[in-house]
Tab-separated table of C-alpha atoms in Angstrom:
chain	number	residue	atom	x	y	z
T	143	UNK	CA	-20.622	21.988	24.730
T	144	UNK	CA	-18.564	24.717	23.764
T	145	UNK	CA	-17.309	25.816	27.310
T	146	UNK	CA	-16.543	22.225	27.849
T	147	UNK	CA	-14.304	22.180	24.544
T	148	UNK	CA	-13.055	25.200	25.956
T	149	UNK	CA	-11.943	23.916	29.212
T	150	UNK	CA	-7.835	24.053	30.353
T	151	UNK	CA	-6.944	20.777	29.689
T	152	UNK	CA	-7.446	21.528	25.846
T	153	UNK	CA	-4.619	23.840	26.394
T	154	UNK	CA	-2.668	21.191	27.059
T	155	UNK	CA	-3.891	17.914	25.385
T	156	UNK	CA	-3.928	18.621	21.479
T	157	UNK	CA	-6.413	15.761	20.751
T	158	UNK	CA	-8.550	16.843	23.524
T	159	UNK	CA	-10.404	18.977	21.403
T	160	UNK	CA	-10.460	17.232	18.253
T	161	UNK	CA	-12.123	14.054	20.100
T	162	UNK	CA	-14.698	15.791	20.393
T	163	UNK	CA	-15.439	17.124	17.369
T	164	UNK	CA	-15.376	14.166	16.042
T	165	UNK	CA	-17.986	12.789	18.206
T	166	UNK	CA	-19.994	15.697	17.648
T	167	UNK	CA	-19.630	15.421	13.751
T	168	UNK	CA	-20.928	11.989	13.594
T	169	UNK	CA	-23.842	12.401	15.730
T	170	UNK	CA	-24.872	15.943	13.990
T	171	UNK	CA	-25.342	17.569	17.010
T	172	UNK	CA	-23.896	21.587	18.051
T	173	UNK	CA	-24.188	24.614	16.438
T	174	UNK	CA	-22.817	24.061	13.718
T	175	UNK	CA	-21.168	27.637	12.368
T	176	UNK	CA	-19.531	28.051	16.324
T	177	UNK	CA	-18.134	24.412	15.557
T	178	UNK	CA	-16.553	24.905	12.599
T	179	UNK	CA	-15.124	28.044	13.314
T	180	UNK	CA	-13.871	26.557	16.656
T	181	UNK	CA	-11.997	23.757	14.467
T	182	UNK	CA	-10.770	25.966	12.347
T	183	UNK	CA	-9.007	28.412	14.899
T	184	UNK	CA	-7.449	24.851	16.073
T	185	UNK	CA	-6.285	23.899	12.968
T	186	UNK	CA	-4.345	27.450	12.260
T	187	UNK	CA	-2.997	26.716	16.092
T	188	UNK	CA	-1.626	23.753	15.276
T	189	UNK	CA	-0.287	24.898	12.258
T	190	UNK	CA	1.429	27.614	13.933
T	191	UNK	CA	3.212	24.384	16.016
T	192	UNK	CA	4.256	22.847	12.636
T	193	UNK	CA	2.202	20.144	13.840
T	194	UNK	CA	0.689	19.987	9.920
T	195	UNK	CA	-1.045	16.110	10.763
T	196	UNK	CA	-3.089	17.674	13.609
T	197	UNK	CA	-3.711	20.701	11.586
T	198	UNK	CA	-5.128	18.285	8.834
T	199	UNK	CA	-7.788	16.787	11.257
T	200	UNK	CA	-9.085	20.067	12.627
T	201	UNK	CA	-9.495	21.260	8.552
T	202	UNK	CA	-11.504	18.074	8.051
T	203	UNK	CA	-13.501	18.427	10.834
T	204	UNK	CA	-14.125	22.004	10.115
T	205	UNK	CA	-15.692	21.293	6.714
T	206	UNK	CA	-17.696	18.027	8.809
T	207	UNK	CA	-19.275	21.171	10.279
T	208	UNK	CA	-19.950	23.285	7.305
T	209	UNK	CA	-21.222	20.262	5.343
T	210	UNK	CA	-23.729	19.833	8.142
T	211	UNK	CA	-24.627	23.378	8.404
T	212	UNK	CA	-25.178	22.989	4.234
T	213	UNK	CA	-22.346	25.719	3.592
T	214	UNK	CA	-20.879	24.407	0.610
T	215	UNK	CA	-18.456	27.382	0.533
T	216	UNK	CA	-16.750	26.824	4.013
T	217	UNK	CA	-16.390	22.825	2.640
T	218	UNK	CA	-14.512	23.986	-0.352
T	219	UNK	CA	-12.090	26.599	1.762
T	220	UNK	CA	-11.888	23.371	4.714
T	221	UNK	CA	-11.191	20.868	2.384
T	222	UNK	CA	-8.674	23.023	0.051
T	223	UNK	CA	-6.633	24.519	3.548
T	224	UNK	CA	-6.548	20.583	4.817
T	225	UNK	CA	-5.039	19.729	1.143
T	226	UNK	CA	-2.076	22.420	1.803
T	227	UNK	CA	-1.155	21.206	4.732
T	228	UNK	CA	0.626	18.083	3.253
T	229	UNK	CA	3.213	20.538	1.376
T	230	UNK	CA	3.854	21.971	5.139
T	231	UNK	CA	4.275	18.611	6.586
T	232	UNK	CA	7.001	17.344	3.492
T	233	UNK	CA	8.974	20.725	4.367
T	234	UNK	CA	9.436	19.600	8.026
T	235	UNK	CA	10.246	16.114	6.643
T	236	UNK	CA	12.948	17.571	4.901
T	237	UNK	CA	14.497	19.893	7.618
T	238	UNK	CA	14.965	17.218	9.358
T	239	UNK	CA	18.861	15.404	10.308
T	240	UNK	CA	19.431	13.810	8.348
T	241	UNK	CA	16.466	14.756	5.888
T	242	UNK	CA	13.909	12.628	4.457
T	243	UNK	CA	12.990	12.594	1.215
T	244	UNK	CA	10.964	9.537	0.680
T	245	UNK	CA	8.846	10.594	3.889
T	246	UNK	CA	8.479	14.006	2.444
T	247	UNK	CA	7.738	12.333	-1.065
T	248	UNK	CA	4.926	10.610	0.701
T	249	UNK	CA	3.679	14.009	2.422
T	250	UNK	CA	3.799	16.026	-1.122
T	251	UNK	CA	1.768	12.896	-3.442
T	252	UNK	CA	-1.059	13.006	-0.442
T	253	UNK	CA	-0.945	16.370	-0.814
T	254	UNK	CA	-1.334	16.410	-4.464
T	255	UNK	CA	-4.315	13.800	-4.353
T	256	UNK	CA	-5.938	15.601	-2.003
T	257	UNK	CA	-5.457	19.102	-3.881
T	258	UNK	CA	-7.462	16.931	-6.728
T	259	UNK	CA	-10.013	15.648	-4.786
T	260	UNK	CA	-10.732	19.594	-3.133
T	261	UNK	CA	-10.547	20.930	-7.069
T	262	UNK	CA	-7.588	22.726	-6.612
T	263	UNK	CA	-5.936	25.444	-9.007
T	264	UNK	CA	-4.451	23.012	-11.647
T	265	UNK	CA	-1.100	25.247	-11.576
T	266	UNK	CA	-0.592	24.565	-8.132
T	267	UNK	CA	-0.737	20.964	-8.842
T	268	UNK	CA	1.313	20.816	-11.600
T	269	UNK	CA	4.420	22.783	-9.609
T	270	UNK	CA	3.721	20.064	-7.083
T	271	UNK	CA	4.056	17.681	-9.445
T	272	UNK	CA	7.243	18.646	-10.166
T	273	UNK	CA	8.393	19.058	-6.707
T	274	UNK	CA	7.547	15.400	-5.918
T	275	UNK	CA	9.374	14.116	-8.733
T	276	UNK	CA	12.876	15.670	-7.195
T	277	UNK	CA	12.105	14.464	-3.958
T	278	UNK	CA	11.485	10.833	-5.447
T	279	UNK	CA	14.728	11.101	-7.689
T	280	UNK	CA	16.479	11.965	-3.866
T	281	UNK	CA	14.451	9.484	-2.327
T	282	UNK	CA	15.578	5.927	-4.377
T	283	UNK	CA	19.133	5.865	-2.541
T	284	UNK	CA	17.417	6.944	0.433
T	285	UNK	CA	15.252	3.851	0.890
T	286	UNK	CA	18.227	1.284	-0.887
T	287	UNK	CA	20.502	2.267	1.793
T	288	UNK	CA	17.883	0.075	4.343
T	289	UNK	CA	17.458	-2.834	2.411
T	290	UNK	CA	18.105	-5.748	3.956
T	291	UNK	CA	19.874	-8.932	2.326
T	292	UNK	CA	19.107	-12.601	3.392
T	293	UNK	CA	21.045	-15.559	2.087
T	294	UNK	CA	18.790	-18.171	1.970
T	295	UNK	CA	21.476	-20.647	2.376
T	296	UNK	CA	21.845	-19.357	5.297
T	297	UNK	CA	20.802	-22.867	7.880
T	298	UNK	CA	21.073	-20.210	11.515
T	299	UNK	CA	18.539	-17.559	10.625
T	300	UNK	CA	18.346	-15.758	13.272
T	301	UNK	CA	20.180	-13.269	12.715
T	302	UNK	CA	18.129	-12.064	10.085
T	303	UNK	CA	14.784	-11.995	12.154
T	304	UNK	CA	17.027	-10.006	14.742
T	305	UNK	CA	18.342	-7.804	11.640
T	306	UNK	CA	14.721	-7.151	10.801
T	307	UNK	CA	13.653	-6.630	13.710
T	308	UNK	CA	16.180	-4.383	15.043
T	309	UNK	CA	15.527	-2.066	11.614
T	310	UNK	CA	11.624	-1.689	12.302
T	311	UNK	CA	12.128	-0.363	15.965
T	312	UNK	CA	10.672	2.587	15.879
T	313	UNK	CA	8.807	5.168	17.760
T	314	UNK	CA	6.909	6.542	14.520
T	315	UNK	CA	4.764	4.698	13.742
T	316	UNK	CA	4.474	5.259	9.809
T	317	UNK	CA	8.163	5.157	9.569
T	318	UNK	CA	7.998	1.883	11.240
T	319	UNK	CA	5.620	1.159	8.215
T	320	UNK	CA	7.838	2.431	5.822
T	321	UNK	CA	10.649	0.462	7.153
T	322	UNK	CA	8.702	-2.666	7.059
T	323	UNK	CA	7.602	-1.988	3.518
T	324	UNK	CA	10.955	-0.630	1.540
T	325	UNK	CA	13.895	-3.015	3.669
T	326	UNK	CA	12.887	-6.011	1.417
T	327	UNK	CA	13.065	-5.256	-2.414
T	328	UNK	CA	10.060	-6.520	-4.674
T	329	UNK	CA	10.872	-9.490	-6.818
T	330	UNK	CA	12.408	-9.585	-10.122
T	331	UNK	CA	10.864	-11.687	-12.623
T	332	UNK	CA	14.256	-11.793	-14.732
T	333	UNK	CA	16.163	-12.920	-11.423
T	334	UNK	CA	13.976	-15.471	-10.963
T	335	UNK	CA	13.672	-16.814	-14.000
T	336	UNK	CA	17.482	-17.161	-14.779
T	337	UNK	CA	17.065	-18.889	-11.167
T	338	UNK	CA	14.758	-21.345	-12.687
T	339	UNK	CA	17.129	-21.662	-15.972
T	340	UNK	CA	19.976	-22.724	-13.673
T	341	UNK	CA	18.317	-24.919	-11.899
T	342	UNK	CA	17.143	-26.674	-14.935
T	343	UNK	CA	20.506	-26.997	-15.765
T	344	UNK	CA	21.700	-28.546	-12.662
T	345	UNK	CA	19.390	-30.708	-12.045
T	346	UNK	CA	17.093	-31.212	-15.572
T	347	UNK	CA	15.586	-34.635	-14.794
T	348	UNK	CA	13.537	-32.427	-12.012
T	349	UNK	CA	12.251	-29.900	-14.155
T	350	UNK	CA	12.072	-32.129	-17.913
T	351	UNK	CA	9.314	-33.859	-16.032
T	352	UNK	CA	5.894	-32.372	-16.013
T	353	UNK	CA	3.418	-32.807	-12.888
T	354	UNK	CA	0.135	-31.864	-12.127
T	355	UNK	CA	-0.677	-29.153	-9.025
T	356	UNK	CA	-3.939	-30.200	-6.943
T	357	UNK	CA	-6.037	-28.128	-4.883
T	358	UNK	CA	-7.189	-29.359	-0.869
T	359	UNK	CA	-9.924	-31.292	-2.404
T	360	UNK	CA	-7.424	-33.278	-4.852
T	361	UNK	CA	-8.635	-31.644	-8.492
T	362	UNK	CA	-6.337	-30.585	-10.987
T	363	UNK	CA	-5.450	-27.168	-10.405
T	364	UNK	CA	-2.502	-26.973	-13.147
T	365	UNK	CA	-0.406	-28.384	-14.901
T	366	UNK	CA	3.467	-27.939	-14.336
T	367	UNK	CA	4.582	-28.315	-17.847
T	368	UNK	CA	8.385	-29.753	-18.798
T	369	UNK	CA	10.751	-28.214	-19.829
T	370	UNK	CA	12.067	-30.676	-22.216
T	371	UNK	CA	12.995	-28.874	-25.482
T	372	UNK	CA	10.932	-29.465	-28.064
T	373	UNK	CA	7.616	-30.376	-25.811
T	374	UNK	CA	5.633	-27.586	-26.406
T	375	UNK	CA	5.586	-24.322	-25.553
T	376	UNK	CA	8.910	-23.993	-23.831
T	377	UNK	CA	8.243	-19.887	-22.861
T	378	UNK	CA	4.829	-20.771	-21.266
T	379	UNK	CA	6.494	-23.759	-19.631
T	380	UNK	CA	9.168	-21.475	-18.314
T	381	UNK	CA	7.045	-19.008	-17.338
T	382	UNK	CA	4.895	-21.348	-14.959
T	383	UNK	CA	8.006	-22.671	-13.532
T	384	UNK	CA	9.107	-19.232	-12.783
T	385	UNK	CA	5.670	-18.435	-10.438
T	386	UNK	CA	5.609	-21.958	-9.044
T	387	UNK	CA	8.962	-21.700	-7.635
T	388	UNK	CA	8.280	-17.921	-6.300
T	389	UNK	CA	5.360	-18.961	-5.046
T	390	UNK	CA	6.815	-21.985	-3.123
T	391	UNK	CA	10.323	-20.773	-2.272
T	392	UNK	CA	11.362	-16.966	-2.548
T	393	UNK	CA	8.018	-15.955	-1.429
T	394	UNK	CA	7.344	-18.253	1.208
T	395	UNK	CA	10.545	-17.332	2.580
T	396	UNK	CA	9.868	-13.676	2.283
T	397	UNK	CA	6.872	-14.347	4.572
T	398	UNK	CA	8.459	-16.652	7.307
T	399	UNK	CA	11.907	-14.847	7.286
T	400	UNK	CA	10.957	-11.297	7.141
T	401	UNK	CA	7.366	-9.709	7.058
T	402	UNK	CA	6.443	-11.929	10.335
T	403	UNK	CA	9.085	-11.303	12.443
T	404	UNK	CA	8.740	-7.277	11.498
T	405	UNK	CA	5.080	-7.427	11.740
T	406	UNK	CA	5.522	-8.922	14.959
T	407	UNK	CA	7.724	-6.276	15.948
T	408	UNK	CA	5.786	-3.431	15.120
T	409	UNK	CA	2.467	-4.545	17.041
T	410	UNK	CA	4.325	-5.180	19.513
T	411	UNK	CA	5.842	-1.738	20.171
T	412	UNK	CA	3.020	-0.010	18.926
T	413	UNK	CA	0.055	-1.796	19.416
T	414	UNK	CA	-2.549	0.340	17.484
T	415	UNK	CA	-5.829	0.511	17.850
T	416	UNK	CA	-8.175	0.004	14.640
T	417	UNK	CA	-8.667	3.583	14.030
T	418	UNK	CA	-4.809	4.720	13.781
T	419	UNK	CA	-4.313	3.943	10.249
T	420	UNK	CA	-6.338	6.443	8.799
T	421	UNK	CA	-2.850	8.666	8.143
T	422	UNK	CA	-1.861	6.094	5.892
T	423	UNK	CA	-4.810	5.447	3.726
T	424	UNK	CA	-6.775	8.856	3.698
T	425	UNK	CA	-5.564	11.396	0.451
T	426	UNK	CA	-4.072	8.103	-0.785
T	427	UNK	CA	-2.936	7.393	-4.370
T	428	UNK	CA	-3.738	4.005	-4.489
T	429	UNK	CA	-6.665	4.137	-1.718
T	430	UNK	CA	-10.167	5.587	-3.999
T	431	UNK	CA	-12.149	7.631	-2.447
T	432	UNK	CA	-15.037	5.436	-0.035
T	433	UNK	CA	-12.744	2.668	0.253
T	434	UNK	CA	-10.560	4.066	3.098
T	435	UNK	CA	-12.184	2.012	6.029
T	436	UNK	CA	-11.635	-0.878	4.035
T	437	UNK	CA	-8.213	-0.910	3.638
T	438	UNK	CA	-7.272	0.836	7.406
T	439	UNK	CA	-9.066	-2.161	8.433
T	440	UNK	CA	-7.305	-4.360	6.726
T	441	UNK	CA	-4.451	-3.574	7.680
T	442	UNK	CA	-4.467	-3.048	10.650
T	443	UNK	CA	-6.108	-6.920	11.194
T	444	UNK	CA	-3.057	-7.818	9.152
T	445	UNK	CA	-1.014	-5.961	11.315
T	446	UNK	CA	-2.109	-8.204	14.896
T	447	UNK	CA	-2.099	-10.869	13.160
T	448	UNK	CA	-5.780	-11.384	12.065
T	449	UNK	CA	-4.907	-12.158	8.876
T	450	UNK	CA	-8.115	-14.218	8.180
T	451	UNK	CA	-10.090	-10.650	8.396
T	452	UNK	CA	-7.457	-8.994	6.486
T	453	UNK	CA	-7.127	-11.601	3.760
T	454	UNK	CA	-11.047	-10.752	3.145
T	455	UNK	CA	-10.775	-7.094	3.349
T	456	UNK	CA	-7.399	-6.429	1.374
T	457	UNK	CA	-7.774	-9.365	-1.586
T	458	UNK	CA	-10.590	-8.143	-3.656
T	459	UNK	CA	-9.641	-4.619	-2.894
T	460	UNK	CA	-6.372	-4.487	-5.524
T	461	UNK	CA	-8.049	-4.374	-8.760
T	462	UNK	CA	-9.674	-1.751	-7.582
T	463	UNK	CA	-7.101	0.217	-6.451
T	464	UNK	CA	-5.089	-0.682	-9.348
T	465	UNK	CA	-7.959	0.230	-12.077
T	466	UNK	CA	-8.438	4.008	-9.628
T	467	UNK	CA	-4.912	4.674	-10.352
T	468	UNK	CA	-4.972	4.186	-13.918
T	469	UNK	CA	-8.055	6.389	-14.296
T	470	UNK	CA	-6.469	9.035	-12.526
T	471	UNK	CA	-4.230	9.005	-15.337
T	472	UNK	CA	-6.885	9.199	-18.048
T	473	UNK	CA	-6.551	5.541	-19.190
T	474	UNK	CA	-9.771	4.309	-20.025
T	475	UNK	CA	-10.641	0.703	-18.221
T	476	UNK	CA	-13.387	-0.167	-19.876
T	477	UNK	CA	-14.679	-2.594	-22.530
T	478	UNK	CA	-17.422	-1.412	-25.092
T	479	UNK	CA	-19.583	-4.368	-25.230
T	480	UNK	CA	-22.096	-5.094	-28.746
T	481	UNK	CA	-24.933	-4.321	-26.657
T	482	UNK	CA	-23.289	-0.668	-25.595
T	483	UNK	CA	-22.838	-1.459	-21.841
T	484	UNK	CA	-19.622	-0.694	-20.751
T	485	UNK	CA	-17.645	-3.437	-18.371
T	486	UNK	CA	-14.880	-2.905	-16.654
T	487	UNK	CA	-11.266	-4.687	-17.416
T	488	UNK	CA	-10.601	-7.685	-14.855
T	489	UNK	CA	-7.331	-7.795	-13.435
T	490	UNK	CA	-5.740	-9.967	-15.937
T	491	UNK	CA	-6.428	-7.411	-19.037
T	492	UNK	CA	-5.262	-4.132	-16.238
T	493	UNK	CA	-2.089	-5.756	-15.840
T	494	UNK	CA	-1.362	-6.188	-19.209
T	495	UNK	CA	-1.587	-2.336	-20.394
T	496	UNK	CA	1.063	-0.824	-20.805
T	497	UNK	CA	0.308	2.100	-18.846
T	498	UNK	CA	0.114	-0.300	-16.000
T	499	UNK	CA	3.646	-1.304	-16.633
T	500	UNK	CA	4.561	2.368	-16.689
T	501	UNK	CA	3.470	3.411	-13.432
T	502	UNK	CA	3.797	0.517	-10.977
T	503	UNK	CA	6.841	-1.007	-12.785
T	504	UNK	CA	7.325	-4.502	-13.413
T	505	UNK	CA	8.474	-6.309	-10.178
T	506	UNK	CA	4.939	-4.661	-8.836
T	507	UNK	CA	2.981	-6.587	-12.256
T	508	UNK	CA	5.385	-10.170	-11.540
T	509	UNK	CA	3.734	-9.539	-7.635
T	510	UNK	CA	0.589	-9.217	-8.694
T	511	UNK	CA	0.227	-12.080	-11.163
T	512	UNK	CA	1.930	-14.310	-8.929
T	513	UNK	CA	0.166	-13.249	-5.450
T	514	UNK	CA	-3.648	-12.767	-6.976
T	515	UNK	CA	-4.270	-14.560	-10.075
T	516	UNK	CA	-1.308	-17.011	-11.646
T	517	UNK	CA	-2.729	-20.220	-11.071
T	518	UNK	CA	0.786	-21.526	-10.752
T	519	UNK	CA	1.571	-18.793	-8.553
T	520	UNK	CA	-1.422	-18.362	-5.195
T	521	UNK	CA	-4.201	-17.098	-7.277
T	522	UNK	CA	-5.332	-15.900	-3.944
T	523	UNK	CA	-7.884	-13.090	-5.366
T	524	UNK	CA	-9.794	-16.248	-7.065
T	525	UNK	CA	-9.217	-18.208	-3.893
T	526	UNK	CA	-10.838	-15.763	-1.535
T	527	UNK	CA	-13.641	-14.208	-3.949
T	528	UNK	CA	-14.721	-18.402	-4.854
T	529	UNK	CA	-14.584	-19.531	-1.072
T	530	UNK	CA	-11.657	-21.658	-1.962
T	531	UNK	CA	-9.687	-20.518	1.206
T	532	UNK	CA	-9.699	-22.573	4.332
T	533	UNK	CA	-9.659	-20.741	7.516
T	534	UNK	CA	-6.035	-22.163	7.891
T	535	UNK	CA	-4.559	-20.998	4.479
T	536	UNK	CA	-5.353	-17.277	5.123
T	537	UNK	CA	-2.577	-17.543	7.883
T	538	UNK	CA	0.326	-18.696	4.841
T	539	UNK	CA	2.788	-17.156	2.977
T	540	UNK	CA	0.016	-15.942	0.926
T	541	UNK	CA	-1.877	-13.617	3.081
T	542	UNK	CA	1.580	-12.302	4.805
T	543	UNK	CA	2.616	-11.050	1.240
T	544	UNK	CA	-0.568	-9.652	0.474
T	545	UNK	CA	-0.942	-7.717	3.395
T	546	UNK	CA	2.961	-6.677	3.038
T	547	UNK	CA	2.365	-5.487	-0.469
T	548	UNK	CA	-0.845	-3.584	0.360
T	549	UNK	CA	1.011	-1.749	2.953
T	550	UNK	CA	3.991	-1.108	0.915
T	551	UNK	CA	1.453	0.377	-2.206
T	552	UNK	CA	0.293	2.798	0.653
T	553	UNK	CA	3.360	3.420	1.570
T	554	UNK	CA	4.623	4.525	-2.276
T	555	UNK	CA	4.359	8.272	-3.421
T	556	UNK	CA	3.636	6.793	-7.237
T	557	UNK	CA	6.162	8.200	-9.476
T	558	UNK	CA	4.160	10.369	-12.111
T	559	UNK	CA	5.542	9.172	-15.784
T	560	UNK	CA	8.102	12.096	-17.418
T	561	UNK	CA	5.601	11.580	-20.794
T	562	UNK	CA	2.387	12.435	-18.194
T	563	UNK	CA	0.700	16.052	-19.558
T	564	UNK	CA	0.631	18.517	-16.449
């Protein structure tokens, strides 16, 4: 095995080597020790190239080895050296021309997971810590300077597919990604709503008139209430308006105008296989530990197209993710019940603490209402975890902006709060 690892075309192919280790790691076979210390001379190799991602797979197969070989030691160094390598790969992000600061953003809060998950000197995280927050501060004009603006007026659109579609071009394929996730800016729940106020205004026998929304089967899913002064709650009544006509309008449009045709794009030039996504979702913020195949499948069904697999795999996975982040921050998310067992908070109650609001913002809590559990909005987590979904439906606007969302959250080095204790 080893002479065969150490043949000449290793010299030259730099995954040669690493495809088989991997094999070898999941079917426990090899000496073990030789292994790992065969990875690890690859990894400092590759390092030596600046090539920090490859580095990064030969460190994590190098502690594959020394968990199998029960050296709990040689995990800690593997695992720790892998971590480090994400400060090397933001450095070459930023000596780049121009440099790039969001990319290198991305790099540095991987980096700092990671350092958490491996146990890492808490000083060392904290001066990364700080690091990433200048490189986010650079970052913000960095990513508005691709946004991308779309009259909706606009009868010819396309343009704006070829716009979009032009921007996502790409031979990298995470910067693809990125592009795909940051050109579009979330939605604002104050825009929309003095949207819905003007509208009212304009045209008031439309919206002074309640109506009832029904699911496939005909039942009364809700109720669109008016907005009549003086018939009941006007700021509930306003509110509902303001997810129905997201829901049926901005983010509809969203889908059909702009994540499809760049999806599109992407697989197109790119055409992944299944397995390529784990640079996104491994060491990731919002991705908990266990969950990674999950959400690299999911996205990657999302990403051909499969959005029937992807609306399965990605929906229930958000809470989750959501509820991981805020532990990672110390909140508690958990409700002491009178018979002492301990439940978790739902998504509705997460997205109400405030710490919520702090870290993801609140365009990110309007998306997530709206997308997963407004009833007025999709309520598509309910949908999918109560079988409500047809085959059919997971290919609307629904699905596209879940999956778009998903892969922008992966894409996001999470700001850490200026109040956080380092």
């Amino acid at each position: 095995t080893l002479a065969a690892l150490a043949s000449p075309i290793a010299e030259n192919e730099p995954h040669y080597v690493s495809h088989f280790l991997g094999i070898l790691s999941k079917m426990g076979a090899g000496e073990f020790v030789k292994l790992s210390a065969l990875a690890k001379s690859h990894a400092e190799k590759a390092l030596a190239n600046e090539d920090a991602r490859l580095s990064r797979i030969y460190r994590d197969h190098e502690s594959e080895f020394y968990a199998l070989a029960k050296n709990g030691a040689g995990v800690d160094a593997a695992r720790l050296a892998a971590a480090m390598t994400y400060e090397v790969e933001a450095e070459t992000y930023l000596r780049r021309n121009p440099p790039s600061y969001f990319t290198a953003s991305d790099s540095l809060a991987k980096g700092i997971e990671a350092l958490r998950r491996a146990h890492a000197d808490a000083d060392l995280v904290t001066k990364l810590k700080g690091r990433l927050r200048e490189y986010q501060l650079q970052s913000k004009a960095e990513m508005t300077g691709h946004e991308i603006q779309i009259d909706r007026e606009d009868i010819d659109l396309s343009k704006a597919i070829d716009q979009i579609q032009t921007l996502v071009t790409h031979d990298d394929l995470l910067e693809a990604l990125k592009l795909l996730s940051f050109a579009r800016s979330l939605t604002s729940y104050e825009e929309v709503k003095n949207e819905v106020i003007k509208l009212a205004q304009d045209h008031p026998l439309s919206h002074f008139i309640g109506a009832s929304i029904l699911d496939n089967s005909g039942r009364v899913q809700a109720h669109l209430k008016s907005l009549h002064p003086g018939e009941g709650n006007q700021e509930e009544a306003l509110e509902g308006r303001i997810f129905r006509h997201a829901s049926e309008f901005l983010w509809r449009f969203r889908a059909q105008v702009y994540i499809e045709p760049a999806r599109r794009k992407i697989w197109d030039q790119h055409f992944p296989s299944e397995g390529e996504f784990d640079f996104l979702v491994t060491n990731n913020p919002f991705v908990p530990p266990g969950h990674e195949g999950i959400f690299s499948r999911g996205i990657y069904y999302g990403l051909c197209g499969d959005m029937l697999l992807a609306a399965h795999l990605l929906a229930p996975q958000v809470e989750n993710s959501i509820r991981h982040v805020l532990e990672q921050r110390g909140v508690d998310v958990s409700n002491l019940d009178s018979d002492l067992t301990q439940q978790v908070k739902t998504l509705g109650p997460l997205l109400s603490l405030p710490e919520t609001k702090q870290i993801f913002g609140p365009e990110y809590i309007f998306e997530f209402r709206g997308l997963l559990i407004e009833k007025l909005g999709y309520s598509f987590r309910h949908r999918i975890a109560h079988g409500f979904v047809s085959e059919g439906a997971c290919y609307g606007p629904e699905c596209s902006n879940l999956w778009w969302l998903v892969v922008r959250l992966c894409c996001t080095p999470f700001m850490y709060p200026e109040s956080e204790e380092t």
